[in-house]
PDB file of C-alpha atoms in Angstrom:
ATOM      1  CA  GLY A   1     -18.816  -3.660   2.699  1.00  0.00           C
ATOM      2  CA  GLN A   2     -15.987  -6.172   1.315  1.00  0.00           C
ATOM      3  CA  SER A   3     -13.074  -7.835   2.759  1.00  0.00           C
ATOM      4  CA  LEU A   4     -10.310  -9.620   1.038  1.00  0.00           C
ATOM      5  CA  GLU A   5      -7.737 -12.096   2.577  1.00  0.00           C
ATOM      6  CA  GLN A   6      -4.595 -13.231   0.972  1.00  0.00           C
ATOM      7  CA  PRO A   7      -1.214 -14.664   2.520  1.00  0.00           C
ATOM      8  CA  SER A   8       1.313 -12.047   3.698  1.00  0.00           C
ATOM      9  CA  GLU A   9       4.305 -13.753   2.036  1.00  0.00           C
ATOM     10  CA  VAL A  10       5.319 -16.852   0.106  1.00  0.00           C
ATOM     11  CA  THR A  11       8.743 -17.903  -0.785  1.00  0.00           C
ATOM     12  CA  ALA A  12       9.757 -20.268  -3.772  1.00  0.00           C
ATOM     13  CA  VAL A  13      12.808 -21.064  -5.918  1.00  0.00           C
ATOM     14  CA  GLU A  14      13.465 -20.123  -9.614  1.00  0.00           C
ATOM     15  CA  GLY A  15      11.566 -22.332 -11.949  1.00  0.00           C
ATOM     16  CA  ALA A  16       8.889 -23.235  -9.206  1.00  0.00           C
ATOM     17  CA  ILE A  17       5.130 -22.454  -9.327  1.00  0.00           C
ATOM     18  CA  VAL A  18       3.354 -20.411  -6.822  1.00  0.00           C
ATOM     19  CA  GLN A  19      -0.089 -20.136  -6.141  1.00  0.00           C
ATOM     20  CA  ILE A  20      -1.319 -16.849  -4.421  1.00  0.00           C
ATOM     21  CA  ASN A  21      -5.027 -17.281  -2.923  1.00  0.00           C
ATOM     22  CA  CYS A  22      -7.486 -14.787  -2.432  1.00  0.00           C
ATOM     23  CA  THR A  23     -10.533 -15.210  -0.404  1.00  0.00           C
ATOM     24  CA  TYR A  24     -13.263 -12.453  -0.155  1.00  0.00           C
ATOM     25  CA  GLN A  25     -16.598 -11.454   1.492  1.00  0.00           C
ATOM     26  CA  THR A  26     -18.935  -9.316  -0.330  1.00  0.00           C
ATOM     27  CA  SER A  27     -22.460  -8.897  -1.170  1.00  0.00           C
ATOM     28  CA  GLY A  28     -21.931  -8.475  -4.686  1.00  0.00           C
ATOM     29  CA  PHE A  29     -19.002  -7.533  -7.094  1.00  0.00           C
ATOM     30  CA  TYR A  30     -18.218  -7.313 -10.886  1.00  0.00           C
ATOM     31  CA  GLY A  31     -14.981  -9.045 -10.950  1.00  0.00           C
ATOM     32  CA  LEU A  32     -11.721  -9.746  -9.422  1.00  0.00           C
ATOM     33  CA  SER A  33      -8.217  -8.496 -10.590  1.00  0.00           C
ATOM     34  CA  TRP A  34      -4.559  -8.930  -9.751  1.00  0.00           C
ATOM     35  CA  TYR A  35      -1.852  -6.304  -9.654  1.00  0.00           C
ATOM     36  CA  GLN A  36       2.041  -6.590  -9.361  1.00  0.00           C
ATOM     37  CA  GLN A  37       4.021  -4.174  -7.490  1.00  0.00           C
ATOM     38  CA  HIS A  38       7.717  -3.895  -7.181  1.00  0.00           C
ATOM     39  CA  ASP A  39       9.292  -2.271  -4.520  1.00  0.00           C
ATOM     40  CA  GLY A  40       9.084   1.634  -4.785  1.00  0.00           C
ATOM     41  CA  GLY A  41       7.301   1.200  -7.713  1.00  0.00           C
ATOM     42  CA  ALA A  42       3.462   1.606  -9.109  1.00  0.00           C
ATOM     43  CA  PRO A  43       1.071  -1.296  -9.183  1.00  0.00           C
ATOM     44  CA  THR A  44       0.624  -2.832 -12.609  1.00  0.00           C
ATOM     45  CA  PHE A  45      -2.200  -4.575 -13.972  1.00  0.00           C
ATOM     46  CA  LEU A  46      -1.965  -8.481 -14.357  1.00  0.00           C
ATOM     47  CA  SER A  47      -5.322  -9.903 -15.063  1.00  0.00           C
ATOM     48  CA  TYR A  48      -9.161  -9.608 -14.412  1.00  0.00           C
ATOM     49  CA  ASN A  49     -11.831 -12.299 -14.080  1.00  0.00           C
ATOM     50  CA  ALA A  50     -15.314 -11.286 -14.724  1.00  0.00           C
ATOM     51  CA  LEU A  51     -16.316 -14.838 -15.004  1.00  0.00           C
ATOM     52  CA  ASP A  52     -15.560 -18.267 -13.132  1.00  0.00           C
ATOM     53  CA  GLY A  53     -13.077 -20.004 -14.517  1.00  0.00           C
ATOM     54  CA  LEU A  54      -9.107 -19.456 -15.552  1.00  0.00           C
ATOM     55  CA  GLU A  55      -7.617 -16.597 -17.466  1.00  0.00           C
ATOM     56  CA  GLU A  56      -4.084 -17.178 -18.856  1.00  0.00           C
ATOM     57  CA  THR A  57      -1.621 -14.736 -19.813  1.00  0.00           C
ATOM     58  CA  GLY A  58       1.854 -16.046 -20.431  1.00  0.00           C
ATOM     59  CA  ARG A  59       3.497 -17.464 -17.094  1.00  0.00           C
ATOM     60  CA  PHE A  60       0.494 -16.060 -15.083  1.00  0.00           C
ATOM     61  CA  SER A  61      -2.904 -17.406 -14.718  1.00  0.00           C
ATOM     62  CA  SER A  62      -5.785 -16.353 -12.649  1.00  0.00           C
ATOM     63  CA  PHE A  63      -8.791 -18.066 -11.406  1.00  0.00           C
ATOM     64  CA  LEU A  64     -12.274 -17.175 -10.114  1.00  0.00           C
ATOM     65  CA  SER A  65     -14.898 -19.265  -8.376  1.00  0.00           C
ATOM     66  CA  ARG A  66     -17.999 -17.024  -7.146  1.00  0.00           C
ATOM     67  CA  SER A  67     -19.632 -19.891  -5.608  1.00  0.00           C
ATOM     68  CA  ASP A  68     -16.539 -20.436  -3.339  1.00  0.00           C
ATOM     69  CA  SER A  69     -15.570 -16.663  -2.746  1.00  0.00           C
ATOM     70  CA  TYR A  70     -12.127 -17.658  -3.899  1.00  0.00           C
ATOM     71  CA  GLY A  71      -9.827 -16.729  -6.501  1.00  0.00           C
ATOM     72  CA  TYR A  72      -6.109 -17.341  -7.013  1.00  0.00           C
ATOM     73  CA  LEU A  73      -2.917 -16.058  -9.161  1.00  0.00           C
ATOM     74  CA  LEU A  74      -1.044 -18.896 -10.291  1.00  0.00           C
ATOM     75  CA  LEU A  75       2.813 -17.764 -11.325  1.00  0.00           C
ATOM     76  CA  GLN A  76       4.591 -20.540 -13.516  1.00  0.00           C
ATOM     77  CA  GLU A  77       8.355 -20.884 -14.334  1.00  0.00           C
ATOM     78  CA  LEU A  78       9.299 -18.473 -11.439  1.00  0.00           C
ATOM     79  CA  GLN A  79      11.991 -15.918 -12.397  1.00  0.00           C
ATOM     80  CA  MET A  80      14.068 -13.667  -9.882  1.00  0.00           C
ATOM     81  CA  LYS A  81      12.105 -10.463 -11.421  1.00  0.00           C
ATOM     82  CA  ASP A  82       8.939 -11.907 -10.156  1.00  0.00           C
ATOM     83  CA  SER A  83       9.803 -11.251  -6.627  1.00  0.00           C
ATOM     84  CA  ALA A  84       7.493  -8.231  -5.738  1.00  0.00           C
ATOM     85  CA  SER A  85       4.015  -7.738  -4.012  1.00  0.00           C
ATOM     86  CA  TYR A  86       0.808  -9.178  -5.613  1.00  0.00           C
ATOM     87  CA  PHE A  87      -2.508  -7.588  -4.659  1.00  0.00           C
ATOM     88  CA  CYS A  88      -6.234  -9.205  -5.592  1.00  0.00           C
ATOM     89  CA  ALA A  89      -8.806  -6.544  -5.896  1.00  0.00           C
ATOM     90  CA  LEU A  90     -12.716  -6.677  -6.209  1.00  0.00           C
ATOM     91  CA  GLN A  91     -14.259  -4.371  -8.777  1.00  0.00           C
ATOM     92  CA  VAL A  92     -17.217  -3.090  -6.602  1.00  0.00           C
ATOM     93  CA  ASP A  93     -18.971  -0.814  -8.943  1.00  0.00           C
ATOM     94  CA  SER A  94     -19.680  -0.414 -12.779  1.00  0.00           C
ATOM     95  CA  TRP A  95     -16.982   2.219 -13.016  1.00  0.00           C
ATOM     96  CA  GLY A  96     -14.228  -0.013 -11.893  1.00  0.00           C
ATOM     97  CA  LYS A  97     -13.878   1.230  -8.311  1.00  0.00           C
ATOM     98  CA  LEU A  98     -11.664  -1.394  -6.670  1.00  0.00           C
ATOM     99  CA  GLN A  99     -11.082  -2.557  -3.258  1.00  0.00           C
ATOM    100  CA  PHE A 100      -7.669  -4.185  -2.638  1.00  0.00           C
ATOM    101  CA  GLY A 101      -6.509  -6.809  -0.423  1.00  0.00           C
ATOM    102  CA  ALA A 102      -3.309  -6.243   1.903  1.00  0.00           C
ATOM    103  CA  GLY A 103      -1.026  -8.053  -0.679  1.00  0.00           C
ATOM    104  CA  THR A 104       1.157 -11.015  -0.710  1.00  0.00           C
ATOM    105  CA  GLN A 105       5.020 -10.440  -0.942  1.00  0.00           C
ATOM    106  CA  VAL A 106       6.645 -13.059  -3.219  1.00  0.00           C
ATOM    107  CA  VAL A 107      10.196 -14.053  -2.618  1.00  0.00           C
ATOM    108  CA  VAL A 108      12.056 -15.893  -5.350  1.00  0.00           C
ATOM    109  CA  THR A 109      15.352 -17.610  -4.182  1.00  0.00           C
ATOM    110  CA  PRO A 110      17.911 -18.881  -6.652  1.00  0.00           C
TER     111      PRO A 110
ATOM    112  CA  ASN B   1       1.244   9.314 -24.643  1.00  0.00           C
ATOM    113  CA  ALA B   2       2.585   9.795 -20.753  1.00  0.00           C
ATOM    114  CA  GLY B   3      -0.011   7.621 -19.004  1.00  0.00           C
ATOM    115  CA  VAL B   4      -0.804   8.890 -15.503  1.00  0.00           C
ATOM    116  CA  THR B   5       1.546  11.646 -14.236  1.00  0.00           C
ATOM    117  CA  GLN B   6       1.827  12.489 -10.464  1.00  0.00           C
ATOM    118  CA  THR B   7       4.016  15.212  -8.927  1.00  0.00           C
ATOM    119  CA  PRO B   8       5.689  15.610  -6.739  1.00  0.00           C
ATOM    120  CA  LYS B   9       7.648  12.368  -6.152  1.00  0.00           C
ATOM    121  CA  PHE B  10       8.354  13.376  -2.519  1.00  0.00           C
ATOM    122  CA  GLN B  11       7.116  15.669  -0.021  1.00  0.00           C
ATOM    123  CA  VAL B  12       8.176  16.792   3.376  1.00  0.00           C
ATOM    124  CA  LEU B  13       5.384  18.834   5.364  1.00  0.00           C
ATOM    125  CA  LYS B  14       4.663  19.970   9.005  1.00  0.00           C
ATOM    126  CA  THR B  15       1.733  19.382  10.821  1.00  0.00           C
ATOM    127  CA  GLY B  16      -0.980  21.926   9.600  1.00  0.00           C
ATOM    128  CA  GLN B  17       0.654  22.832   6.329  1.00  0.00           C
ATOM    129  CA  SER B  18      -1.607  22.254   3.345  1.00  0.00           C
ATOM    130  CA  MET B  19      -0.425  21.025  -0.256  1.00  0.00           C
ATOM    131  CA  THR B  20      -2.037  19.593  -3.360  1.00  0.00           C
ATOM    132  CA  LEU B  21      -0.623  16.513  -5.016  1.00  0.00           C
ATOM    133  CA  GLN B  22      -1.161  16.733  -8.765  1.00  0.00           C
ATOM    134  CA  CYS B  23      -2.536  13.989 -11.144  1.00  0.00           C
ATOM    135  CA  ALA B  24      -3.078  14.078 -14.787  1.00  0.00           C
ATOM    136  CA  GLN B  25      -3.835  11.606 -17.363  1.00  0.00           C
ATOM    137  CA  ASP B  26      -3.620  11.898 -21.194  1.00  0.00           C
ATOM    138  CA  MET B  27      -5.740   8.707 -22.005  1.00  0.00           C
ATOM    139  CA  ASN B  28      -9.050  10.450 -21.884  1.00  0.00           C
ATOM    140  CA  HIS B  29     -10.224   8.230 -19.114  1.00  0.00           C
ATOM    141  CA  GLU B  30     -13.376   9.223 -17.100  1.00  0.00           C
ATOM    142  CA  TYR B  31     -12.715   7.404 -14.127  1.00  0.00           C
ATOM    143  CA  MET B  32      -9.953   8.507 -11.981  1.00  0.00           C
ATOM    144  CA  SER B  33      -9.021   7.790  -8.265  1.00  0.00           C
ATOM    145  CA  TRP B  34      -6.611   8.583  -5.266  1.00  0.00           C
ATOM    146  CA  TYR B  35      -5.253   5.635  -2.954  1.00  0.00           C
ATOM    147  CA  ARG B  36      -2.891   5.678  -0.159  1.00  0.00           C
ATOM    148  CA  GLN B  37      -0.694   2.823   0.597  1.00  0.00           C
ATOM    149  CA  ASP B  38       0.740   2.157   4.116  1.00  0.00           C
ATOM    150  CA  PRO B  39       2.782  -0.944   5.061  1.00  0.00           C
ATOM    151  CA  GLY B  40       0.725  -4.076   5.603  1.00  0.00           C
ATOM    152  CA  MET B  41      -2.466  -2.514   4.647  1.00  0.00           C
ATOM    153  CA  GLY B  42      -2.700  -2.441   0.684  1.00  0.00           C
ATOM    154  CA  LEU B  43      -4.060   0.249  -1.162  1.00  0.00           C
ATOM    155  CA  ARG B  44      -6.860   2.114   0.183  1.00  0.00           C
ATOM    156  CA  LEU B  45      -9.263   4.403  -1.770  1.00  0.00           C
ATOM    157  CA  ILE B  46      -9.481   8.019  -0.585  1.00  0.00           C
ATOM    158  CA  HIS B  47     -11.520   9.823  -3.465  1.00  0.00           C
ATOM    159  CA  TYR B  48     -12.583   9.088  -6.996  1.00  0.00           C
ATOM    160  CA  SER B  49     -14.373  10.577  -9.799  1.00  0.00           C
ATOM    161  CA  VAL B  50     -16.439   9.349 -12.689  1.00  0.00           C
ATOM    162  CA  GLY B  51     -16.086  12.376 -14.930  1.00  0.00           C
ATOM    163  CA  ALA B  52     -15.650  16.029 -14.811  1.00  0.00           C
ATOM    164  CA  GLY B  53     -17.497  17.918 -12.128  1.00  0.00           C
ATOM    165  CA  ILE B  54     -18.205  14.417 -10.480  1.00  0.00           C
ATOM    166  CA  THR B  55     -16.337  13.096  -7.418  1.00  0.00           C
ATOM    167  CA  ASP B  56     -17.093  10.908  -4.486  1.00  0.00           C
ATOM    168  CA  GLN B  57     -15.604   9.836  -1.200  1.00  0.00           C
ATOM    169  CA  GLY B  58     -13.713   6.520  -0.835  1.00  0.00           C
ATOM    170  CA  GLU B  59     -12.942   4.321   2.179  1.00  0.00           C
ATOM    171  CA  VAL B  60     -10.606   6.865   3.981  1.00  0.00           C
ATOM    172  CA  PRO B  61     -11.578  10.574   2.775  1.00  0.00           C
ATOM    173  CA  ASN B  62     -11.139  12.269   5.869  1.00  0.00           C
ATOM    174  CA  GLY B  63      -8.762  15.232   5.740  1.00  0.00           C
ATOM    175  CA  TYR B  64      -8.660  15.198   1.704  1.00  0.00           C
ATOM    176  CA  ASN B  65     -10.143  17.057  -0.890  1.00  0.00           C
ATOM    177  CA  VAL B  66     -10.722  16.686  -4.415  1.00  0.00           C
ATOM    178  CA  SER B  67     -12.066  18.326  -7.566  1.00  0.00           C
ATOM    179  CA  ARG B  68     -12.324  17.420 -11.202  1.00  0.00           C
ATOM    180  CA  SER B  69     -12.510  20.393 -13.437  1.00  0.00           C
ATOM    181  CA  THR B  70     -11.447  18.660 -16.604  1.00  0.00           C
ATOM    182  CA  THR B  71     -11.192  14.971 -17.619  1.00  0.00           C
ATOM    183  CA  GLU B  72      -7.391  15.197 -17.400  1.00  0.00           C
ATOM    184  CA  ASP B  73      -6.727  16.571 -14.222  1.00  0.00           C
ATOM    185  CA  PHE B  74      -7.627  15.180 -10.514  1.00  0.00           C
ATOM    186  CA  PRO B  75      -5.690  16.953  -7.666  1.00  0.00           C
ATOM    187  CA  LEU B  76      -5.893  15.859  -4.277  1.00  0.00           C
ATOM    188  CA  ARG B  77      -5.729  18.699  -1.397  1.00  0.00           C
ATOM    189  CA  LEU B  78      -4.486  18.207   2.201  1.00  0.00           C
ATOM    190  CA  LEU B  79      -5.848  21.082   3.766  1.00  0.00           C
ATOM    191  CA  SER B  80      -4.084  20.547   7.262  1.00  0.00           C
ATOM    192  CA  ALA B  81      -1.460  17.896   7.197  1.00  0.00           C
ATOM    193  CA  ALA B  82      -1.590  15.365  10.288  1.00  0.00           C
ATOM    194  CA  PRO B  83       1.090  12.681  11.015  1.00  0.00           C
ATOM    195  CA  SER B  84      -1.431  10.199  10.267  1.00  0.00           C
ATOM    196  CA  GLN B  85      -1.129  11.430   6.473  1.00  0.00           C
ATOM    197  CA  THR B  86       2.270  10.106   6.140  1.00  0.00           C
ATOM    198  CA  SER B  87       2.010   7.446   3.385  1.00  0.00           C
ATOM    199  CA  VAL B  88       2.428   6.668  -0.326  1.00  0.00           C
ATOM    200  CA  TYR B  89      -0.189   8.239  -2.702  1.00  0.00           C
ATOM    201  CA  PHE B  90      -1.044   7.070  -6.009  1.00  0.00           C
ATOM    202  CA  CYS B  91      -3.225   8.286  -8.466  1.00  0.00           C
ATOM    203  CA  ALA B  92      -4.862   6.168 -11.062  1.00  0.00           C
ATOM    204  CA  SER B  93      -7.256   6.031 -13.952  1.00  0.00           C
ATOM    205  CA  ARG B  94      -9.174   3.295 -15.410  1.00  0.00           C
ATOM    206  CA  GLY B  95      -8.976   1.806 -18.693  1.00  0.00           C
ATOM    207  CA  GLN B  96     -11.138  -1.023 -20.211  1.00  0.00           C
ATOM    208  CA  GLN B  97     -10.364  -3.456 -17.361  1.00  0.00           C
ATOM    209  CA  GLU B  98      -7.503  -1.915 -15.731  1.00  0.00           C
ATOM    210  CA  LEU B  99      -6.358   0.944 -13.372  1.00  0.00           C
ATOM    211  CA  PHE B 100      -3.244   2.670 -14.823  1.00  0.00           C
ATOM    212  CA  PHE B 101      -1.239   3.992 -11.797  1.00  0.00           C
ATOM    213  CA  GLY B 102       1.182   7.106 -11.373  1.00  0.00           C
ATOM    214  CA  SER B 103       4.443   6.589 -10.030  1.00  0.00           C
ATOM    215  CA  GLY B 104       3.360   7.771  -6.508  1.00  0.00           C
ATOM    216  CA  THR B 105       4.145  10.483  -4.187  1.00  0.00           C
ATOM    217  CA  GLN B 106       5.883   9.664  -0.749  1.00  0.00           C
ATOM    218  CA  LEU B 107       4.742  12.275   1.816  1.00  0.00           C
ATOM    219  CA  SER B 108       6.088  12.610   5.161  1.00  0.00           C
ATOM    220  CA  VAL B 109       4.300  14.909   7.941  1.00  0.00           C
ATOM    221  CA  LEU B 110       6.353  15.865  10.820  1.00  0.00           C
TER     222      LEU B 110
END
């Protein structure tokens, strides 16, 4: 099976940079995804890493290292609206089946 | 283009009652899935489908049934509701890299 570990909560001030780490154990996977979820809302897709390295999408970047069984999501120039839960997820088959971590709540303070 | 539509948004059941959560997507996606979300546990896969007539179990399938008679629809049935099924349920369909989630159903079983 698979397991993913990520911190439960991170607090930072507006304008700061936050890195959310995700470590995993798996016998094989296709890629690592990140999703954002605001309170009471649906998860929304942020990024996907199929290969090792950095993917950048605006203020958000995601990184994957298969050799270290590790990935992270980097949130730059934090804004109040970035207060949300962030989930890493392993794609475990070619159809796109995802296994999610428990989520990291990011709290942005003024 | 409505995306993924879930109904109802809220539901209260008594133990032993049955109900169906509806999910429809208009993006012609082959892959659809149902997740449940409980506090501190992330999203856990209940059932998924890779096309009309094909369904399979996820991580937590007990107590739930699904069918996929068309590409668009993927209903989730609770045959005899139990308090342990109190949760928020999300339906999702998969595009090229990402899952598109419905707005969720908050279910309480008393």
